[in-house]
mmCIF file of C-alpha atoms in Angstrom:
data_model
loop_
_atom_site.group_PDB
_atom_site.id
_atom_site.type_symbol
_atom_site.label_atom_id
_atom_site.label_comp_id
_atom_site.label_asym_id
_atom_site.label_seq_id
_atom_site.Cartn_x
_atom_site.Cartn_y
_atom_site.Cartn_z
ATOM 1 C CA MET A 1 -173.936 254.266 14.011
ATOM 2 C CA ALA A 2 -175.610 254.424 10.606
ATOM 3 C CA VAL A 3 -173.355 252.970 7.960
ATOM 4 C CA LYS A 4 -173.959 252.838 4.238
ATOM 5 C CA ARG A 5 -173.265 249.535 2.573
ATOM 6 C CA ALA A 6 -170.490 249.416 -0.021
ATOM 7 C CA PRO A 7 -169.082 246.742 -2.286
ATOM 8 C CA ALA A 8 -166.210 244.644 -0.952
ATOM 9 C CA GLY A 9 -162.931 246.456 -1.530
ATOM 10 C CA ASP A 10 -164.588 249.896 -1.595
ATOM 11 C CA THR A 11 -164.084 251.982 1.546
ATOM 12 C CA SER A 12 -165.054 255.330 0.070
ATOM 13 C CA LEU A 13 -168.544 255.364 1.641
ATOM 14 C CA TYR A 14 -167.374 254.737 5.178
ATOM 15 C CA THR A 15 -167.257 257.627 7.603
ATOM 16 C CA PRO A 16 -164.966 256.580 10.519
ATOM 17 C CA ARG A 17 -161.715 258.499 10.514
ATOM 18 C CA PRO A 18 -158.306 257.207 11.558
ATOM 19 C CA ARG A 19 -157.418 257.766 15.194
ATOM 20 C CA LYS A 20 -153.926 259.070 15.761
ATOM 21 C CA ARG A 21 -153.721 257.719 19.311
ATOM 22 C CA LEU A 22 -154.245 254.197 17.941
ATOM 23 C CA GLY A 23 -151.580 254.673 15.275
ATOM 24 C CA GLN A 24 -154.107 254.100 12.489
ATOM 25 C CA HIS A 25 -152.884 254.436 8.905
ATOM 26 C CA TRP A 26 -155.208 252.578 6.545
ATOM 27 C CA LEU A 27 -153.666 250.935 3.518
ATOM 28 C CA ARG A 28 -155.560 251.873 0.365
ATOM 29 C CA ASP A 29 -153.244 250.975 -2.530
ATOM 30 C CA GLN A 30 -154.857 248.082 -4.416
ATOM 31 C CA ARG A 31 -151.573 246.806 -5.838
ATOM 32 C CA VAL A 32 -150.027 246.512 -2.398
ATOM 33 C CA LEU A 33 -153.169 244.831 -1.056
ATOM 34 C CA GLN A 34 -152.959 242.275 -3.843
ATOM 35 C CA ARG A 35 -149.284 241.633 -3.177
ATOM 36 C CA ILE A 36 -150.037 240.970 0.490
ATOM 37 C CA VAL A 37 -152.705 238.430 -0.438
ATOM 38 C CA VAL A 38 -150.421 236.697 -2.939
ATOM 39 C CA ALA A 39 -147.643 236.574 -0.329
ATOM 40 C CA ALA A 40 -149.993 234.854 2.127
ATOM 41 C CA GLN A 41 -150.208 231.848 -0.238
ATOM 42 C CA VAL A 42 -153.797 231.134 0.771
ATOM 43 C CA CYS A 43 -155.124 227.583 0.448
ATOM 44 C CA PRO A 44 -158.718 226.329 0.921
ATOM 45 C CA GLU A 45 -157.919 224.882 4.352
ATOM 46 C CA ASP A 46 -156.329 228.083 5.692
ATOM 47 C CA ARG A 47 -157.780 229.988 8.633
ATOM 48 C CA LEU A 48 -156.487 233.558 8.386
ATOM 49 C CA LEU A 49 -155.992 235.905 11.314
ATOM 50 C CA GLU A 50 -156.108 239.557 10.290
ATOM 51 C CA ILE A 51 -154.872 242.021 12.887
ATOM 52 C CA GLY A 52 -156.022 245.613 12.482
ATOM 53 C CA PRO A 53 -158.524 245.356 9.603
ATOM 54 C CA GLY A 54 -159.410 249.057 9.798
ATOM 55 C CA ARG A 55 -162.252 249.701 7.364
ATOM 56 C CA GLY A 56 -161.782 246.318 5.708
ATOM 57 C CA ALA A 57 -159.782 247.074 2.568
ATOM 58 C CA LEU A 58 -157.597 243.989 3.032
ATOM 59 C CA THR A 59 -160.413 241.947 4.582
ATOM 60 C CA GLY A 60 -162.355 242.076 1.327
ATOM 61 C CA HIS A 61 -159.359 240.763 -0.585
ATOM 62 C CA LEU A 62 -158.830 237.955 1.935
ATOM 63 C CA LEU A 63 -162.463 236.889 1.678
ATOM 64 C CA ALA A 64 -162.064 236.765 -2.101
ATOM 65 C CA THR A 65 -159.560 233.926 -1.618
ATOM 66 C CA PRO A 66 -160.588 230.294 -1.022
ATOM 67 C CA ALA A 67 -159.658 230.542 2.692
ATOM 68 C CA ALA A 68 -161.809 228.483 5.047
ATOM 69 C CA ALA A 69 -162.075 231.362 7.538
ATOM 70 C CA VAL A 70 -160.994 234.963 8.091
ATOM 71 C CA VAL A 71 -160.867 236.145 11.698
ATOM 72 C CA ALA A 72 -160.322 239.879 12.173
ATOM 73 C CA VAL A 73 -159.133 241.461 15.431
ATOM 74 C CA GLU A 74 -160.028 245.140 15.792
ATOM 75 C CA LEU A 75 -159.530 247.362 18.836
ATOM 76 C CA ASP A 76 -161.390 250.450 17.607
ATOM 77 C CA GLN A 77 -165.061 250.297 18.588
ATOM 78 C CA GLN A 78 -166.072 252.758 15.855
ATOM 79 C CA LEU A 79 -165.005 250.243 13.189
ATOM 80 C CA ILE A 80 -166.841 247.207 14.553
ATOM 81 C CA ALA A 81 -170.220 248.113 13.038
ATOM 82 C CA VAL A 82 -168.553 248.958 9.724
ATOM 83 C CA LEU A 83 -166.847 245.584 9.520
ATOM 84 C CA ARG A 84 -169.924 243.646 10.610
ATOM 85 C CA GLN A 85 -172.109 245.378 8.059
ATOM 86 C CA ARG A 86 -169.669 244.805 5.222
ATOM 87 C CA PHE A 87 -168.618 241.259 5.907
ATOM 88 C CA GLY A 88 -171.082 239.800 8.391
ATOM 89 C CA PRO A 89 -173.131 238.005 5.701
ATOM 90 C CA ASP A 90 -170.087 235.917 4.752
ATOM 91 C CA GLU A 91 -170.188 232.900 7.066
ATOM 92 C CA ARG A 92 -166.403 232.561 6.808
ATOM 93 C CA PHE A 93 -165.910 235.936 8.501
ATOM 94 C CA SER A 94 -165.729 236.452 12.253
ATOM 95 C CA LEU A 95 -164.741 239.517 14.243
ATOM 96 C CA LEU A 96 -163.039 239.831 17.618
ATOM 97 C CA HIS A 97 -163.216 243.182 19.381
ATOM 98 C CA GLY A 98 -160.210 243.753 21.585
ATOM 99 C CA ASP A 99 -156.481 244.251 21.960
ATOM 100 C CA ALA A 100 -154.522 241.829 19.779
ATOM 101 C CA LEU A 101 -151.694 241.732 22.320
ATOM 102 C CA ALA A 102 -154.083 240.504 25.009
ATOM 103 C CA LEU A 103 -156.005 238.126 22.745
ATOM 104 C CA LEU A 104 -152.843 236.433 21.486
ATOM 105 C CA ARG A 105 -151.774 235.517 25.014
ATOM 106 C CA GLN A 106 -154.480 232.850 24.985
ATOM 107 C CA PRO A 107 -155.230 230.144 22.400
ATOM 108 C CA LEU A 108 -157.750 231.417 19.859
ATOM 109 C CA ALA A 109 -160.812 229.234 19.385
ATOM 110 C CA CYS A 110 -160.636 229.699 15.626
ATOM 111 C CA ASN A 111 -157.125 228.138 15.616
ATOM 112 C CA PRO A 112 -155.706 230.314 12.788
ATOM 113 C CA ASN A 113 -152.715 228.943 10.904
ATOM 114 C CA LYS A 114 -151.714 232.116 9.018
ATOM 115 C CA VAL A 115 -151.502 235.785 9.983
ATOM 116 C CA VAL A 116 -151.905 238.952 7.939
ATOM 117 C CA ALA A 117 -151.328 242.191 9.829
ATOM 118 C CA ASN A 118 -150.886 245.914 9.337
ATOM 119 C CA ILE A 119 -149.067 246.394 12.623
ATOM 120 C CA PRO A 120 -149.361 249.748 14.415
ATOM 121 C CA TYR A 121 -145.815 251.020 14.736
ATOM 122 C CA ASN A 122 -146.177 251.687 18.463
ATOM 123 C CA ILE A 123 -146.726 247.982 19.298
ATOM 124 C CA THR A 124 -144.442 246.348 16.717
ATOM 125 C CA GLY A 125 -141.985 244.828 19.202
ATOM 126 C CA PRO A 126 -144.526 243.316 21.614
ATOM 127 C CA LEU A 127 -146.718 242.041 18.772
ATOM 128 C CA LEU A 128 -143.798 240.341 17.019
ATOM 129 C CA GLN A 129 -143.029 238.673 20.340
ATOM 130 C CA GLN A 130 -146.615 237.415 20.629
ATOM 131 C CA LEU A 131 -146.732 236.182 17.043
ATOM 132 C CA MET A 132 -143.314 234.528 16.924
ATOM 133 C CA GLY A 133 -142.336 233.832 20.503
ATOM 134 C CA SER A 134 -138.668 234.001 21.451
ATOM 135 C CA VAL A 135 -135.505 231.982 20.945
ATOM 136 C CA VAL A 136 -136.095 230.355 24.336
ATOM 137 C CA GLN A 137 -139.863 229.970 23.939
ATOM 138 C CA PRO A 138 -140.948 229.885 20.288
ATOM 139 C CA ARG A 139 -144.674 230.121 19.742
ATOM 140 C CA GLN A 140 -146.266 226.683 19.940
ATOM 141 C CA PRO A 141 -147.551 225.651 17.554
ATOM 142 C CA PRO A 142 -145.976 228.177 15.181
ATOM 143 C CA PHE A 143 -148.072 229.862 12.531
ATOM 144 C CA GLN A 144 -147.423 228.448 9.082
ATOM 145 C CA ARG A 145 -146.932 231.886 7.524
ATOM 146 C CA LEU A 146 -147.139 235.534 8.525
ATOM 147 C CA VAL A 147 -147.363 238.505 6.175
ATOM 148 C CA LEU A 148 -146.739 241.696 8.119
ATOM 149 C CA LEU A 149 -146.798 245.346 7.121
ATOM 150 C CA LEU A 150 -144.081 247.003 9.195
ATOM 151 C CA GLN A 151 -142.161 250.228 9.394
ATOM 152 C CA LYS A 152 -139.397 249.776 6.805
ATOM 153 C CA GLU A 153 -136.678 250.304 9.385
ATOM 154 C CA VAL A 154 -138.011 247.318 11.353
ATOM 155 C CA ALA A 155 -138.582 245.256 8.202
ATOM 156 C CA ASP A 156 -134.972 245.862 7.178
ATOM 157 C CA ARG A 157 -133.787 244.631 10.564
ATOM 158 C CA VAL A 158 -135.953 241.510 10.419
ATOM 159 C CA THR A 159 -134.591 240.508 7.003
ATOM 160 C CA ALA A 160 -131.035 241.914 7.296
ATOM 161 C CA ALA A 161 -128.106 239.886 5.993
ATOM 162 C CA PRO A 162 -125.006 239.442 8.188
ATOM 163 C CA GLY A 163 -122.582 242.323 7.838
ATOM 164 C CA SER A 164 -125.240 244.796 6.713
ATOM 165 C CA PRO A 165 -125.827 247.960 8.757
ATOM 166 C CA ALA A 166 -129.341 246.821 9.710
ATOM 167 C CA CYS A 167 -128.241 243.446 11.089
ATOM 168 C CA GLY A 168 -128.826 243.197 14.823
ATOM 169 C CA ALA A 169 -130.123 240.940 17.561
ATOM 170 C CA LEU A 170 -133.671 241.155 16.161
ATOM 171 C CA SER A 171 -132.385 239.949 12.774
ATOM 172 C CA ILE A 172 -130.751 236.868 14.282
ATOM 173 C CA ARG A 173 -133.677 236.043 16.567
ATOM 174 C CA MET A 174 -136.246 236.298 13.788
ATOM 175 C CA GLN A 175 -134.111 234.335 11.327
ATOM 176 C CA LEU A 176 -133.525 231.592 13.892
ATOM 177 C CA LEU A 177 -137.295 231.245 14.167
ATOM 178 C CA ALA A 178 -138.366 231.748 10.555
ATOM 179 C CA LYS A 179 -137.392 232.261 6.962
ATOM 180 C CA ALA A 180 -137.791 236.005 6.385
ATOM 181 C CA GLN A 181 -138.096 237.909 3.123
ATOM 182 C CA THR A 182 -139.180 241.357 2.002
ATOM 183 C CA VAL A 183 -142.208 241.329 -0.298
ATOM 184 C CA CYS A 184 -142.316 245.009 -1.251
ATOM 185 C CA THR A 185 -141.673 248.545 -0.067
ATOM 186 C CA VAL A 186 -144.752 250.663 0.660
ATOM 187 C CA PRO A 187 -144.454 254.475 0.337
ATOM 188 C CA PRO A 188 -146.416 256.764 2.682
ATOM 189 C CA ALA A 189 -148.777 257.793 -0.141
ATOM 190 C CA CYS A 190 -150.274 254.281 -0.115
ATOM 191 C CA PHE A 191 -151.946 255.017 3.243
ATOM 192 C CA SER A 192 -154.686 257.259 4.547
ATOM 193 C CA PRO A 193 -153.484 259.314 6.305
ATOM 194 C CA PRO A 194 -149.887 259.000 5.078
ATOM 195 C CA PRO A 195 -147.450 258.070 7.875
ATOM 196 C CA GLU A 196 -144.204 259.970 8.270
ATOM 197 C CA VAL A 197 -142.107 256.910 7.421
ATOM 198 C CA THR A 198 -141.859 254.346 4.638
ATOM 199 C CA SER A 199 -143.227 250.851 5.288
ATOM 200 C CA ALA A 200 -142.514 247.395 3.912
ATOM 201 C CA VAL A 201 -144.295 244.054 3.687
ATOM 202 C CA VAL A 202 -142.394 241.108 5.166
ATOM 203 C CA ALA A 203 -143.254 237.418 4.812
ATOM 204 C CA LEU A 204 -142.209 235.057 7.602
ATOM 205 C CA THR A 205 -142.352 231.278 7.342
ATOM 206 C CA PRO A 206 -141.676 229.894 10.838
ATOM 207 C CA TYR A 207 -139.641 226.730 11.095
ATOM 208 C CA PRO A 208 -141.451 223.765 12.642
ATOM 209 C CA PRO A 209 -139.629 222.458 15.733
ATOM 210 C CA HIS A 210 -137.832 219.661 13.876
ATOM 211 C CA GLN A 211 -136.386 222.138 11.344
ATOM 212 C CA ARG A 212 -134.945 224.676 13.786
ATOM 213 C CA ARG A 213 -131.191 225.069 13.882
ATOM 214 C CA TYR A 214 -131.044 224.556 17.650
ATOM 215 C CA GLY A 215 -132.696 222.414 20.306
ATOM 216 C CA PRO A 216 -134.634 223.590 23.378
ATOM 217 C CA GLU A 217 -131.776 222.614 25.700
ATOM 218 C CA GLN A 218 -129.459 224.948 23.778
ATOM 219 C CA ALA A 219 -131.835 227.925 23.663
ATOM 220 C CA PRO A 220 -130.998 229.646 27.008
ATOM 221 C CA LEU A 221 -127.269 229.757 26.249
ATOM 222 C CA LEU A 222 -127.921 230.925 22.692
ATOM 223 C CA GLU A 223 -130.136 233.764 23.928
ATOM 224 C CA ARG A 224 -127.587 234.738 26.582
ATOM 225 C CA LEU A 225 -124.871 234.809 23.948
ATOM 226 C CA LEU A 226 -126.917 237.174 21.767
ATOM 227 C CA ARG A 227 -127.736 239.465 24.690
ATOM 228 C CA VAL A 228 -124.121 239.756 25.781
ATOM 229 C CA ALA A 229 -122.708 240.210 22.278
ATOM 230 C CA TYR A 230 -125.239 242.775 21.095
ATOM 231 C CA GLY A 231 -124.961 244.641 24.383
ATOM 232 C CA GLY A 232 -121.667 245.879 22.942
ATOM 233 C CA ARG A 233 -122.601 246.016 19.288
ATOM 234 C CA ARG A 234 -119.591 248.108 18.249
ATOM 235 C CA LYS A 235 -117.070 246.001 20.140
ATOM 236 C CA MET A 236 -115.221 242.936 18.961
ATOM 237 C CA LEU A 237 -116.631 239.635 20.167
ATOM 238 C CA ARG A 238 -113.398 239.001 22.037
ATOM 239 C CA ASN A 239 -114.098 242.004 24.255
ATOM 240 C CA THR A 240 -117.819 241.557 24.884
ATOM 241 C CA LEU A 241 -117.904 237.784 25.315
ATOM 242 C CA GLY A 242 -114.587 237.798 27.175
ATOM 243 C CA ASP A 243 -116.281 239.662 30.022
ATOM 244 C CA VAL A 244 -118.545 236.641 30.631
ATOM 245 C CA TRP A 245 -116.649 233.563 29.485
ATOM 246 C CA SER A 246 -113.019 232.765 30.266
ATOM 247 C CA MET A 247 -110.731 233.554 27.372
ATOM 248 C CA PRO A 248 -109.345 230.000 27.023
ATOM 249 C CA SER A 249 -112.870 228.542 26.850
ATOM 250 C CA LEU A 250 -114.019 231.266 24.484
ATOM 251 C CA GLU A 251 -111.065 230.850 22.133
ATOM 252 C CA GLN A 252 -111.466 227.075 22.052
ATOM 253 C CA ALA A 253 -115.188 227.382 21.304
ATOM 254 C CA ALA A 254 -114.510 229.963 18.599
ATOM 255 C CA ARG A 255 -112.025 227.646 16.892
ATOM 256 C CA GLN A 256 -114.503 224.773 16.967
ATOM 257 C CA ALA A 257 -117.262 226.984 15.536
ATOM 258 C CA ALA A 258 -114.964 228.698 12.994
ATOM 259 C CA VAL A 259 -115.833 232.098 14.454
ATOM 260 C CA ASP A 260 -113.353 234.982 14.327
ATOM 261 C CA LEU A 261 -113.422 236.749 17.702
ATOM 262 C CA SER A 262 -112.065 239.927 16.130
ATOM 263 C CA ARG A 263 -115.386 240.333 14.298
ATOM 264 C CA ARG A 264 -118.355 242.301 15.605
ATOM 265 C CA PRO A 265 -121.697 240.645 16.388
ATOM 266 C CA GLN A 266 -123.460 241.895 13.252
ATOM 267 C CA ASP A 267 -120.909 240.021 11.106
ATOM 268 C CA LEU A 268 -122.080 236.574 12.227
ATOM 269 C CA ASN A 269 -124.941 234.662 10.614
ATOM 270 C CA PRO A 270 -127.509 232.575 12.547
ATOM 271 C CA ASP A 271 -125.640 229.308 11.939
ATOM 272 C CA GLN A 272 -122.453 230.775 13.413
ATOM 273 C CA TRP A 273 -124.301 231.878 16.549
ATOM 274 C CA VAL A 274 -125.749 228.395 16.916
ATOM 275 C CA GLY A 275 -122.329 226.826 16.367
ATOM 276 C CA LEU A 276 -120.673 229.086 18.921
ATOM 277 C CA SER A 277 -123.326 228.354 21.545
ATOM 278 C CA GLN A 278 -122.964 224.617 20.911
ATOM 279 C CA ALA A 279 -119.193 224.833 21.293
ATOM 280 C CA LEU A 280 -119.442 226.864 24.505
ATOM 281 C CA ALA A 281 -121.747 224.221 25.977
ATOM 282 C CA LEU A 282 -119.186 221.442 25.510
ATOM 283 C CA PRO A 283 -117.191 220.355 28.573
ATOM 284 C CA ARG A 284 -113.645 221.738 28.665
ATOM 285 C CA ARG A 285 -110.562 219.733 29.472
#
């Protein structure tokens, strides 16, 4: 494919068009691109993993930082030549052609420590699982920082405070694994083509193992507790958890953890879930 060369940051001369079946919406707003880079907090020793570089709008900004390496993962064959022509001369740039979900199942030779991604909406859940792991099996070693462009509805759930309408099991799981914050909201007009929904940039700073609120031996019970409670999201904890644990044990654990069983699951914060799981694990007299 013949491709004209353009300056870094300029995608106007590139001919590939977004593919709907791949969920491609290319970010073009320079202010948002800059905010993503700033949120990544790039240092000279960082090795950045970019998922879904598209035509390279963000890639150019990442290579303008002092990062030691930028590794881009792109599934779309039509974009590979574009990216290689634009950024191939920079020895810090490398390109992996393939499915990010499959590639992340194995250790990457480049050993990236930070992630920047414009996640296709149709693979958000599985990709978050690959990047973060789960309550029972957190990713090892965790990335130091992730800056993700998500559908705003998902971003709101990831960062939701207890008691808010968006707070759910995903909120608790993500916040048990990482500090989560919203960087900015991204309107549809910032993309080409514009998606039908608003997006948002989220920054995640995963906790190293020694800073997590819970230990590995506690994780299975904690995950079970979340599954049971959020399986009846609109019910009081007394009713959902009482179907699994005996009421005397549950009430004793709730008193020890200072948890009100008349509340609903979205009212509890991560520390309360950890406390309740710890109390339930204690032997009963």
